[in-house]
Amino acid sequence: MPNDRPFTGILLMLGFCVLAPLGDGMAKLLGGAVVLGTLVLARFAIQAAVLVPLVLARGHDLRPPHGTGHLVWLRSALHIAGMTMMFASLRYLPLADALAIAFVMPFILLLLGRVFMDEQVGPQRMIACAVGFAGTLLVIQPNFVDVGLPALLPLGVAVTFALFMLVTRSLSGRIDPVRLQAIGGLQATILVSVGLLVLPGPQASFALPGTGALWLVVLMGLVGTAAHLLMTWSLRCAPASTLAPMQYLEIPFGTVIGWAMFGDLPNGLAACGIVVTVASGLYIIVRERNLARRTIPTAPA
């Protein structure tokens, strides 16, 4: 896109990388106290409750722009699927392990962006992604044999979230990010509510949590809303292939949050991985900032 601002997009994605694992940590804390269906419904209902009044106060409506309705509904369905699988995986896996397994997503996103959106993926970006992934392996050291079948849940998160980001990228130039998040939250609330009515099973139900858990549920919803709003803004400023390496910064942030919440302290090898991952992200920031400066046209005399 001619209006891309890579450095701004990278900074917004950095904010997402901080808030997203923080919201996941809160969801893990709530896993033993709140039914899965209730947790997912609360996440999207809070997003709608915060953003719908804001959009209406700005004089906008909640109808998708002409020709985008199917993409907006698809985006909401992908968001529900990814969020549900992530919350479910956190009931079985440590926060850092779930994030590490899900981080095949940037590779999927790079390929999808190249195939479907004709985005340029140069060798330096591919190298940065490879280095970042190597860093995540050092941080988490995932062992799929020990994890078992629940390891498939973060893999599902990776696929659905890559598609979610690709659809968001295609919509970001045609609809305001706040309006898109408001519509998505409202649509997801409707879809999840219908799902809880028709799907069987104890986890596909609604049960009001206690007072203590209720406040944490509200905070989780607010943090999650802010995180995905930042992600939506970032995709409006920069191509998905540019932002993909930045996603690896979720790993060191998630490791710190996992240690603070659950006492998972990384060992020496994991600390080296954090350095490698952060270094690859900082390399992308510096490189894209320099490229942005070079492409700014000089004003005529």
PDB file of C-alpha atoms in Angstrom:
ATOM      1  CA  MET A   1       0.000   0.000   0.000  1.00  0.00           C
ATOM      2  CA  PRO A   2       1.337   3.485  -0.827  1.00  0.00           C
ATOM      3  CA  ASN A   3       0.380   4.855   2.604  1.00  0.00           C
ATOM      4  CA  ASP A   4       2.340   2.261   4.594  1.00  0.00           C
ATOM      5  CA  ARG A   5       4.189   3.573   7.653  1.00  0.00           C
ATOM      6  CA  PRO A   6       6.352   0.599   8.690  1.00  0.00           C
ATOM      7  CA  PHE A   7       7.921   2.062  11.828  1.00  0.00           C
ATOM      8  CA  THR A   8       4.546   3.140  13.262  1.00  0.00           C
ATOM      9  CA  GLY A   9       3.123  -0.288  12.476  1.00  0.00           C
ATOM     10  CA  ILE A  10       6.026  -1.967  14.253  1.00  0.00           C
ATOM     11  CA  LEU A  11       5.540   0.141  17.394  1.00  0.00           C
ATOM     12  CA  LEU A  12       1.826  -0.673  17.477  1.00  0.00           C
ATOM     13  CA  MET A  13       2.589  -4.360  17.050  1.00  0.00           C
ATOM     14  CA  LEU A  14       5.058  -4.113  19.935  1.00  0.00           C
ATOM     15  CA  GLY A  15       2.209  -2.901  22.165  1.00  0.00           C
ATOM     16  CA  PHE A  16       0.149  -5.871  21.030  1.00  0.00           C
ATOM     17  CA  CYS A  17       3.020  -8.223  21.905  1.00  0.00           C
ATOM     18  CA  VAL A  18       2.981  -6.914  25.482  1.00  0.00           C
ATOM     19  CA  LEU A  19      -0.773  -6.894  26.071  1.00  0.00           C
ATOM     20  CA  ALA A  20      -1.704 -10.139  24.304  1.00  0.00           C
ATOM     21  CA  PRO A  21       0.278 -12.517  26.579  1.00  0.00           C
ATOM     22  CA  LEU A  22      -0.840 -10.489  29.598  1.00  0.00           C
ATOM     23  CA  GLY A  23      -4.465 -11.185  28.665  1.00  0.00           C
ATOM     24  CA  ASP A  24      -3.610 -14.850  28.080  1.00  0.00           C
ATOM     25  CA  GLY A  25      -2.039 -15.018  31.532  1.00  0.00           C
ATOM     26  CA  MET A  26      -5.250 -13.682  33.057  1.00  0.00           C
ATOM     27  CA  ALA A  27      -7.243 -16.275  31.099  1.00  0.00           C
ATOM     28  CA  LYS A  28      -4.994 -19.020  32.486  1.00  0.00           C
ATOM     29  CA  LEU A  29      -5.552 -17.745  36.019  1.00  0.00           C
ATOM     30  CA  LEU A  30      -9.310 -17.902  35.392  1.00  0.00           C
ATOM     31  CA  GLY A  31      -9.186 -21.371  33.811  1.00  0.00           C
ATOM     32  CA  GLY A  32     -10.039 -23.219  37.004  1.00  0.00           C
ATOM     33  CA  ALA A  33     -12.769 -20.823  38.110  1.00  0.00           C
ATOM     34  CA  VAL A  34     -14.689 -19.904  34.942  1.00  0.00           C
ATOM     35  CA  VAL A  35     -16.302 -22.166  32.335  1.00  0.00           C
ATOM     36  CA  LEU A  36     -14.586 -21.945  28.922  1.00  0.00           C
ATOM     37  CA  GLY A  37     -17.722 -20.826  27.092  1.00  0.00           C
ATOM     38  CA  THR A  38     -18.360 -18.118  29.670  1.00  0.00           C
ATOM     39  CA  LEU A  39     -14.767 -16.899  29.395  1.00  0.00           C
ATOM     40  CA  VAL A  40     -14.931 -16.589  25.599  1.00  0.00           C
ATOM     41  CA  LEU A  41     -18.337 -14.891  25.718  1.00  0.00           C
ATOM     42  CA  ALA A  42     -17.136 -12.409  28.341  1.00  0.00           C
ATOM     43  CA  ARG A  43     -14.055 -11.564  26.282  1.00  0.00           C
ATOM     44  CA  PHE A  44     -16.091 -10.486  23.245  1.00  0.00           C
ATOM     45  CA  ALA A  45     -19.025  -8.993  25.203  1.00  0.00           C
ATOM     46  CA  ILE A  46     -16.635  -6.653  27.024  1.00  0.00           C
ATOM     47  CA  GLN A  47     -15.045  -5.669  23.714  1.00  0.00           C
ATOM     48  CA  ALA A  48     -18.479  -4.815  22.319  1.00  0.00           C
ATOM     49  CA  ALA A  49     -19.558  -2.990  25.496  1.00  0.00           C
ATOM     50  CA  VAL A  50     -16.478  -0.756  25.360  1.00  0.00           C
ATOM     51  CA  LEU A  51     -16.290   0.004  21.641  1.00  0.00           C
ATOM     52  CA  VAL A  52     -19.900   0.036  20.389  1.00  0.00           C
ATOM     53  CA  PRO A  53     -20.895   3.156  22.398  1.00  0.00           C
ATOM     54  CA  LEU A  54     -17.661   4.845  21.297  1.00  0.00           C
ATOM     55  CA  VAL A  55     -18.397   4.181  17.626  1.00  0.00           C
ATOM     56  CA  LEU A  56     -22.007   5.368  17.940  1.00  0.00           C
ATOM     57  CA  ALA A  57     -20.890   8.523  19.774  1.00  0.00           C
ATOM     58  CA  ARG A  58     -18.599   9.327  16.838  1.00  0.00           C
ATOM     59  CA  GLY A  59     -21.572   9.231  14.471  1.00  0.00           C
ATOM     60  CA  HIS A  60     -20.744   5.927  12.761  1.00  0.00           C
ATOM     61  CA  ASP A  61     -23.058   2.969  12.303  1.00  0.00           C
ATOM     62  CA  LEU A  62     -22.355  -0.700  12.942  1.00  0.00           C
ATOM     63  CA  ARG A  63     -22.905  -1.919   9.399  1.00  0.00           C
ATOM     64  CA  PRO A  64     -19.839  -3.129   7.496  1.00  0.00           C
ATOM     65  CA  PRO A  65     -18.995  -1.079   4.400  1.00  0.00           C
ATOM     66  CA  HIS A  66     -20.523  -2.277   1.146  1.00  0.00           C
ATOM     67  CA  GLY A  67     -18.833  -5.384  -0.161  1.00  0.00           C
ATOM     68  CA  THR A  68     -17.024  -6.234   3.100  1.00  0.00           C
ATOM     69  CA  GLY A  69     -19.768  -7.969   5.074  1.00  0.00           C
ATOM     70  CA  HIS A  70     -18.588 -11.497   4.318  1.00  0.00           C
ATOM     71  CA  LEU A  71     -14.995 -10.640   5.283  1.00  0.00           C
ATOM     72  CA  VAL A  72     -16.075  -9.022   8.564  1.00  0.00           C
ATOM     73  CA  TRP A  73     -18.134 -12.073   9.533  1.00  0.00           C
ATOM     74  CA  LEU A  74     -15.254 -14.356   8.530  1.00  0.00           C
ATOM     75  CA  ARG A  75     -12.885 -12.298  10.664  1.00  0.00           C
ATOM     76  CA  SER A  76     -15.211 -12.612  13.668  1.00  0.00           C
ATOM     77  CA  ALA A  77     -15.517 -16.388  13.216  1.00  0.00           C
ATOM     78  CA  LEU A  78     -11.731 -16.766  12.977  1.00  0.00           C
ATOM     79  CA  HIS A  79     -11.299 -14.619  16.089  1.00  0.00           C
ATOM     80  CA  ILE A  80     -13.703 -16.846  18.025  1.00  0.00           C
ATOM     81  CA  ALA A  81     -11.975 -20.032  16.869  1.00  0.00           C
ATOM     82  CA  GLY A  82      -8.502 -18.786  17.718  1.00  0.00           C
ATOM     83  CA  MET A  83      -9.518 -17.377  21.095  1.00  0.00           C
ATOM     84  CA  THR A  84     -11.377 -20.542  22.097  1.00  0.00           C
ATOM     85  CA  MET A  85      -8.466 -22.824  21.196  1.00  0.00           C
ATOM     86  CA  MET A  86      -5.983 -20.556  22.988  1.00  0.00           C
ATOM     87  CA  PHE A  87      -8.042 -20.419  26.182  1.00  0.00           C
ATOM     88  CA  ALA A  88      -8.525 -24.197  26.018  1.00  0.00           C
ATOM     89  CA  SER A  89      -4.800 -24.846  25.521  1.00  0.00           C
ATOM     90  CA  LEU A  90      -3.952 -22.715  28.565  1.00  0.00           C
ATOM     91  CA  ARG A  91      -5.933 -25.142  30.708  1.00  0.00           C
ATOM     92  CA  TYR A  92      -3.427 -27.864  29.803  1.00  0.00           C
ATOM     93  CA  LEU A  93      -0.157 -26.128  28.921  1.00  0.00           C
ATOM     94  CA  PRO A  94       2.086 -23.549  30.573  1.00  0.00           C
ATOM     95  CA  LEU A  95       1.690 -20.060  29.110  1.00  0.00           C
ATOM     96  CA  ALA A  96       5.178 -20.025  27.588  1.00  0.00           C
ATOM     97  CA  ASP A  97       4.759 -23.481  25.993  1.00  0.00           C
ATOM     98  CA  ALA A  98       1.420 -22.557  24.426  1.00  0.00           C
ATOM     99  CA  LEU A  99       2.909 -19.393  22.943  1.00  0.00           C
ATOM    100  CA  ALA A 100       5.965 -21.238  21.630  1.00  0.00           C
ATOM    101  CA  ILE A 101       3.947 -23.922  19.841  1.00  0.00           C
ATOM    102  CA  ALA A 102       1.631 -21.292  18.346  1.00  0.00           C
ATOM    103  CA  PHE A 103       4.609 -19.445  16.904  1.00  0.00           C
ATOM    104  CA  VAL A 104       4.615 -21.342  13.667  1.00  0.00           C
ATOM    105  CA  MET A 105       2.062 -18.626  12.830  1.00  0.00           C
ATOM    106  CA  PRO A 106       4.499 -16.014  11.407  1.00  0.00           C
ATOM    107  CA  PHE A 107       5.761 -18.511   8.840  1.00  0.00           C
ATOM    108  CA  ILE A 108       2.178 -19.272   7.822  1.00  0.00           C
ATOM    109  CA  LEU A 109       1.428 -15.557   7.660  1.00  0.00           C
ATOM    110  CA  LEU A 110       4.443 -14.831   5.473  1.00  0.00           C
ATOM    111  CA  LEU A 111       3.376 -17.500   2.994  1.00  0.00           C
ATOM    112  CA  LEU A 112      -0.267 -16.388   2.976  1.00  0.00           C
ATOM    113  CA  GLY A 113       0.722 -12.740   2.535  1.00  0.00           C
ATOM    114  CA  ARG A 114       2.956 -13.623  -0.401  1.00  0.00           C
ATOM    115  CA  VAL A 115       0.425 -15.919  -2.102  1.00  0.00           C
ATOM    116  CA  PHE A 116      -2.845 -14.055  -1.564  1.00  0.00           C
ATOM    117  CA  MET A 117      -1.826 -10.394  -1.173  1.00  0.00           C
ATOM    118  CA  ASP A 118       1.311 -10.301  -3.337  1.00  0.00           C
ATOM    119  CA  GLU A 119       3.331  -8.800  -0.485  1.00  0.00           C
ATOM    120  CA  GLN A 120       7.078  -8.724  -0.946  1.00  0.00           C
ATOM    121  CA  VAL A 121       8.982 -11.115   1.337  1.00  0.00           C
ATOM    122  CA  GLY A 122      12.681 -10.465   0.982  1.00  0.00           C
ATOM    123  CA  PRO A 123      15.495 -12.708   2.194  1.00  0.00           C
ATOM    124  CA  GLN A 124      16.297 -10.447   5.171  1.00  0.00           C
ATOM    125  CA  ARG A 125      12.752 -10.804   6.514  1.00  0.00           C
ATOM    126  CA  MET A 126      12.907 -14.556   6.099  1.00  0.00           C
ATOM    127  CA  ILE A 127      16.243 -14.672   7.914  1.00  0.00           C
ATOM    128  CA  ALA A 128      14.853 -12.484  10.728  1.00  0.00           C
ATOM    129  CA  CYS A 129      11.893 -14.865  11.096  1.00  0.00           C
ATOM    130  CA  ALA A 130      14.192 -17.886  11.177  1.00  0.00           C
ATOM    131  CA  VAL A 131      16.455 -16.287  13.801  1.00  0.00           C
ATOM    132  CA  GLY A 132      13.428 -15.280  15.873  1.00  0.00           C
ATOM    133  CA  PHE A 133      12.031 -18.797  15.730  1.00  0.00           C
ATOM    134  CA  ALA A 134      15.386 -20.220  16.801  1.00  0.00           C
ATOM    135  CA  GLY A 135      15.260 -17.861  19.759  1.00  0.00           C
ATOM    136  CA  THR A 136      11.806 -19.089  20.746  1.00  0.00           C
ATOM    137  CA  LEU A 137      13.066 -22.670  20.736  1.00  0.00           C
ATOM    138  CA  LEU A 138      15.843 -21.689  23.118  1.00  0.00           C
ATOM    139  CA  VAL A 139      13.398 -19.845  25.389  1.00  0.00           C
ATOM    140  CA  ILE A 140      10.747 -22.531  25.653  1.00  0.00           C
ATOM    141  CA  GLN A 141      12.395 -25.750  24.495  1.00  0.00           C
ATOM    142  CA  PRO A 142       9.023 -27.308  23.589  1.00  0.00           C
ATOM    143  CA  ASN A 143       8.713 -31.088  23.720  1.00  0.00           C
ATOM    144  CA  PHE A 144       5.713 -32.238  21.740  1.00  0.00           C
ATOM    145  CA  VAL A 145       6.061 -35.793  23.018  1.00  0.00           C
ATOM    146  CA  ASP A 146       5.622 -34.679  26.627  1.00  0.00           C
ATOM    147  CA  VAL A 147       2.802 -32.225  25.825  1.00  0.00           C
ATOM    148  CA  GLY A 148       0.656 -34.754  23.970  1.00  0.00           C
ATOM    149  CA  LEU A 149      -2.611 -34.010  22.154  1.00  0.00           C
ATOM    150  CA  PRO A 150      -3.203 -30.557  23.734  1.00  0.00           C
ATOM    151  CA  ALA A 151      -0.204 -29.394  21.683  1.00  0.00           C
ATOM    152  CA  LEU A 152      -2.512 -29.468  18.648  1.00  0.00           C
ATOM    153  CA  LEU A 153      -4.592 -26.645  20.108  1.00  0.00           C
ATOM    154  CA  PRO A 154      -1.862 -23.963  19.750  1.00  0.00           C
ATOM    155  CA  LEU A 155      -1.213 -25.223  16.228  1.00  0.00           C
ATOM    156  CA  GLY A 156      -4.849 -24.516  15.463  1.00  0.00           C
ATOM    157  CA  VAL A 157      -4.400 -21.078  17.010  1.00  0.00           C
ATOM    158  CA  ALA A 158      -1.464 -20.446  14.667  1.00  0.00           C
ATOM    159  CA  VAL A 159      -3.457 -21.260  11.534  1.00  0.00           C
ATOM    160  CA  THR A 160      -6.608 -19.360  12.491  1.00  0.00           C
ATOM    161  CA  PHE A 161      -4.731 -16.299  13.754  1.00  0.00           C
ATOM    162  CA  ALA A 162      -2.653 -16.123  10.552  1.00  0.00           C
ATOM    163  CA  LEU A 163      -5.870 -16.115   8.528  1.00  0.00           C
ATOM    164  CA  PHE A 164      -7.374 -13.586  10.958  1.00  0.00           C
ATOM    165  CA  MET A 165      -4.457 -11.191  10.445  1.00  0.00           C
ATOM    166  CA  LEU A 166      -4.637 -11.614   6.670  1.00  0.00           C
ATOM    167  CA  VAL A 167      -8.361 -10.786   6.598  1.00  0.00           C
ATOM    168  CA  THR A 168      -7.753  -7.832   8.937  1.00  0.00           C
ATOM    169  CA  ARG A 169      -5.080  -6.551   6.604  1.00  0.00           C
ATOM    170  CA  SER A 170      -7.475  -6.697   3.646  1.00  0.00           C
ATOM    171  CA  LEU A 171     -10.128  -4.776   5.615  1.00  0.00           C
ATOM    172  CA  SER A 172      -7.887  -2.215   7.306  1.00  0.00           C
ATOM    173  CA  GLY A 173      -7.868   0.220   4.393  1.00  0.00           C
ATOM    174  CA  ARG A 174     -11.655   0.237   4.059  1.00  0.00           C
ATOM    175  CA  ILE A 175     -12.896   0.541   7.631  1.00  0.00           C
ATOM    176  CA  ASP A 176     -11.739   2.403  10.722  1.00  0.00           C
ATOM    177  CA  PRO A 177      -9.970   0.101  13.215  1.00  0.00           C
ATOM    178  CA  VAL A 178     -12.163   1.083  16.178  1.00  0.00           C
ATOM    179  CA  ARG A 179     -15.300   0.522  14.119  1.00  0.00           C
ATOM    180  CA  LEU A 180     -13.968  -2.826  12.886  1.00  0.00           C
ATOM    181  CA  GLN A 181     -13.247  -3.979  16.430  1.00  0.00           C
ATOM    182  CA  ALA A 182     -16.692  -2.827  17.605  1.00  0.00           C
ATOM    183  CA  ILE A 183     -18.465  -4.691  14.815  1.00  0.00           C
ATOM    184  CA  GLY A 184     -16.281  -7.747  15.394  1.00  0.00           C
ATOM    185  CA  GLY A 185     -17.000  -7.756  19.120  1.00  0.00           C
ATOM    186  CA  LEU A 186     -20.743  -7.473  18.529  1.00  0.00           C
ATOM    187  CA  GLN A 187     -20.763 -10.200  15.880  1.00  0.00           C
ATOM    188  CA  ALA A 188     -18.615 -12.505  18.010  1.00  0.00           C
ATOM    189  CA  THR A 189     -20.890 -11.990  21.023  1.00  0.00           C
ATOM    190  CA  ILE A 190     -23.876 -13.008  18.930  1.00  0.00           C
ATOM    191  CA  LEU A 191     -22.137 -16.052  17.451  1.00  0.00           C
ATOM    192  CA  VAL A 192     -20.781 -17.270  20.797  1.00  0.00           C
ATOM    193  CA  SER A 193     -24.171 -16.782  22.490  1.00  0.00           C
ATOM    194  CA  VAL A 194     -25.870 -18.882  19.816  1.00  0.00           C
ATOM    195  CA  GLY A 195     -23.122 -21.487  20.134  1.00  0.00           C
ATOM    196  CA  LEU A 196     -23.604 -21.772  23.895  1.00  0.00           C
ATOM    197  CA  LEU A 197     -27.324 -22.385  23.335  1.00  0.00           C
ATOM    198  CA  VAL A 198     -26.934 -25.171  20.773  1.00  0.00           C
ATOM    199  CA  LEU A 199     -23.614 -26.881  21.576  1.00  0.00           C
ATOM    200  CA  PRO A 200     -23.532 -29.671  24.190  1.00  0.00           C
ATOM    201  CA  GLY A 201     -21.018 -30.124  26.981  1.00  0.00           C
ATOM    202  CA  PRO A 202     -20.281 -28.518  30.360  1.00  0.00           C
ATOM    203  CA  GLN A 203     -17.722 -26.099  28.898  1.00  0.00           C
ATOM    204  CA  ALA A 204     -20.197 -24.816  26.271  1.00  0.00           C
ATOM    205  CA  SER A 205     -22.401 -23.075  28.803  1.00  0.00           C
ATOM    206  CA  PHE A 206     -22.781 -19.815  30.692  1.00  0.00           C
ATOM    207  CA  ALA A 207     -22.146 -19.589  34.430  1.00  0.00           C
ATOM    208  CA  LEU A 208     -21.708 -16.239  36.163  1.00  0.00           C
ATOM    209  CA  PRO A 209     -18.334 -16.213  38.002  1.00  0.00           C
ATOM    210  CA  GLY A 210     -17.904 -15.073  41.581  1.00  0.00           C
ATOM    211  CA  THR A 211     -17.144 -11.476  42.513  1.00  0.00           C
ATOM    212  CA  GLY A 212     -13.365 -11.892  42.669  1.00  0.00           C
ATOM    213  CA  ALA A 213     -13.155 -13.727  39.351  1.00  0.00           C
ATOM    214  CA  LEU A 214     -15.630 -11.315  37.764  1.00  0.00           C
ATOM    215  CA  TRP A 215     -13.292  -8.345  38.152  1.00  0.00           C
ATOM    216  CA  LEU A 216     -10.432 -10.314  36.626  1.00  0.00           C
ATOM    217  CA  VAL A 217     -12.686 -11.337  33.729  1.00  0.00           C
ATOM    218  CA  VAL A 218     -13.499  -7.666  33.069  1.00  0.00           C
ATOM    219  CA  LEU A 219      -9.812  -6.724  33.188  1.00  0.00           C
ATOM    220  CA  MET A 220      -8.955  -9.580  30.837  1.00  0.00           C
ATOM    221  CA  GLY A 221     -11.562  -8.341  28.384  1.00  0.00           C
ATOM    222  CA  LEU A 222     -10.241  -4.780  28.503  1.00  0.00           C
ATOM    223  CA  VAL A 223      -6.631  -5.880  27.993  1.00  0.00           C
ATOM    224  CA  GLY A 224      -7.597  -8.192  25.139  1.00  0.00           C
ATOM    225  CA  THR A 225      -9.629  -5.456  23.456  1.00  0.00           C
ATOM    226  CA  ALA A 226      -6.732  -3.009  23.665  1.00  0.00           C
ATOM    227  CA  ALA A 227      -4.276  -5.614  22.350  1.00  0.00           C
ATOM    228  CA  HIS A 228      -6.247  -6.492  19.246  1.00  0.00           C
ATOM    229  CA  LEU A 229      -7.036  -2.846  18.578  1.00  0.00           C
ATOM    230  CA  LEU A 230      -3.297  -2.159  18.480  1.00  0.00           C
ATOM    231  CA  MET A 231      -2.826  -5.125  16.162  1.00  0.00           C
ATOM    232  CA  THR A 232      -5.550  -3.829  13.833  1.00  0.00           C
ATOM    233  CA  TRP A 233      -3.941  -0.383  13.723  1.00  0.00           C
ATOM    234  CA  SER A 234      -0.528  -1.915  13.042  1.00  0.00           C
ATOM    235  CA  LEU A 235      -1.842  -3.834  10.021  1.00  0.00           C
ATOM    236  CA  ARG A 236      -3.248  -0.583   8.676  1.00  0.00           C
ATOM    237  CA  CYS A 237       0.233   0.937   8.766  1.00  0.00           C
ATOM    238  CA  ALA A 238       2.448  -1.877   7.504  1.00  0.00           C
ATOM    239  CA  PRO A 239       2.262  -5.122   5.476  1.00  0.00           C
ATOM    240  CA  ALA A 240       1.749  -8.373   7.330  1.00  0.00           C
ATOM    241  CA  SER A 241       5.092  -9.659   6.040  1.00  0.00           C
ATOM    242  CA  THR A 242       6.852  -6.716   7.710  1.00  0.00           C
ATOM    243  CA  LEU A 243       5.132  -7.255  11.048  1.00  0.00           C
ATOM    244  CA  ALA A 244       5.490 -11.049  11.151  1.00  0.00           C
ATOM    245  CA  PRO A 245       8.985 -11.103  12.758  1.00  0.00           C
ATOM    246  CA  MET A 246       7.774  -8.729  15.488  1.00  0.00           C
ATOM    247  CA  GLN A 247       5.349 -11.381  16.682  1.00  0.00           C
ATOM    248  CA  TYR A 248       8.288 -13.241  18.227  1.00  0.00           C
ATOM    249  CA  LEU A 249       8.528 -10.578  20.917  1.00  0.00           C
ATOM    250  CA  GLU A 250       5.456 -12.171  22.479  1.00  0.00           C
ATOM    251  CA  ILE A 251       7.773 -14.976  23.623  1.00  0.00           C
ATOM    252  CA  PRO A 252      10.068 -12.977  25.954  1.00  0.00           C
ATOM    253  CA  PHE A 253       7.125 -10.925  27.207  1.00  0.00           C
ATOM    254  CA  GLY A 254       5.117 -14.108  27.737  1.00  0.00           C
ATOM    255  CA  THR A 255       8.040 -15.707  29.558  1.00  0.00           C
ATOM    256  CA  VAL A 256       8.289 -12.755  31.951  1.00  0.00           C
ATOM    257  CA  ILE A 257       4.529 -12.766  32.536  1.00  0.00           C
ATOM    258  CA  GLY A 258       4.530 -16.541  33.066  1.00  0.00           C
ATOM    259  CA  TRP A 259       7.310 -16.188  35.629  1.00  0.00           C
ATOM    260  CA  ALA A 260       5.526 -13.345  37.434  1.00  0.00           C
ATOM    261  CA  MET A 261       2.158 -15.130  37.543  1.00  0.00           C
ATOM    262  CA  PHE A 262       3.077 -18.792  37.795  1.00  0.00           C
ATOM    263  CA  GLY A 263       6.738 -18.906  38.883  1.00  0.00           C
ATOM    264  CA  ASP A 264       8.096 -20.294  35.593  1.00  0.00           C
ATOM    265  CA  LEU A 265      11.665 -18.954  35.671  1.00  0.00           C
ATOM    266  CA  PRO A 266      13.677 -19.471  32.444  1.00  0.00           C
ATOM    267  CA  ASN A 267      17.057 -21.196  32.697  1.00  0.00           C
ATOM    268  CA  GLY A 268      20.320 -19.948  31.185  1.00  0.00           C
ATOM    269  CA  LEU A 269      19.602 -21.356  27.739  1.00  0.00           C
ATOM    270  CA  ALA A 270      16.183 -19.715  27.735  1.00  0.00           C
ATOM    271  CA  ALA A 271      17.780 -16.378  28.675  1.00  0.00           C
ATOM    272  CA  CYS A 272      20.028 -16.670  25.614  1.00  0.00           C
ATOM    273  CA  GLY A 273      16.932 -17.305  23.530  1.00  0.00           C
ATOM    274  CA  ILE A 274      15.309 -14.147  24.866  1.00  0.00           C
ATOM    275  CA  VAL A 275      18.360 -12.141  23.765  1.00  0.00           C
ATOM    276  CA  VAL A 276      18.247 -13.697  20.278  1.00  0.00           C
ATOM    277  CA  THR A 277      14.511 -13.095  19.898  1.00  0.00           C
ATOM    278  CA  VAL A 278      14.622  -9.481  21.058  1.00  0.00           C
ATOM    279  CA  ALA A 279      17.676  -8.804  18.875  1.00  0.00           C
ATOM    280  CA  SER A 280      15.867 -10.050  15.776  1.00  0.00           C
ATOM    281  CA  GLY A 281      12.889  -7.821  16.560  1.00  0.00           C
ATOM    282  CA  LEU A 282      15.096  -4.788  17.150  1.00  0.00           C
ATOM    283  CA  TYR A 283      16.861  -5.489  13.863  1.00  0.00           C
ATOM    284  CA  ILE A 284      13.532  -5.306  12.032  1.00  0.00           C
ATOM    285  CA  ILE A 285      12.633  -2.035  13.794  1.00  0.00           C
ATOM    286  CA  VAL A 286      15.923  -0.365  12.840  1.00  0.00           C
ATOM    287  CA  ARG A 287      15.868  -1.681   9.280  1.00  0.00           C
ATOM    288  CA  GLU A 288      12.276  -0.653   8.556  1.00  0.00           C
ATOM    289  CA  ARG A 289      12.838   2.778  10.094  1.00  0.00           C
ATOM    290  CA  ASN A 290      15.858   3.350   7.852  1.00  0.00           C
ATOM    291  CA  LEU A 291      13.939   2.186   4.785  1.00  0.00           C
ATOM    292  CA  ALA A 292      11.038   4.494   5.649  1.00  0.00           C
ATOM    293  CA  ARG A 293      13.408   7.455   5.878  1.00  0.00           C
ATOM    294  CA  ARG A 294      14.958   6.648   2.512  1.00  0.00           C
ATOM    295  CA  THR A 295      11.591   6.475   0.753  1.00  0.00           C
ATOM    296  CA  ILE A 296      10.329   9.865   2.012  1.00  0.00           C
ATOM    297  CA  PRO A 297      10.345  12.115  -1.108  1.00  0.00           C
ATOM    298  CA  THR A 298      12.303  15.344  -0.993  1.00  0.00           C
ATOM    299  CA  ALA A 299      10.120  18.473  -1.140  1.00  0.00           C
ATOM    300  CA  PRO A 300      10.611  20.554  -4.301  1.00  0.00           C
ATOM    301  CA  ALA A 301      12.370  23.876  -3.948  1.00  0.00           C
TER     302      ALA A 301
END
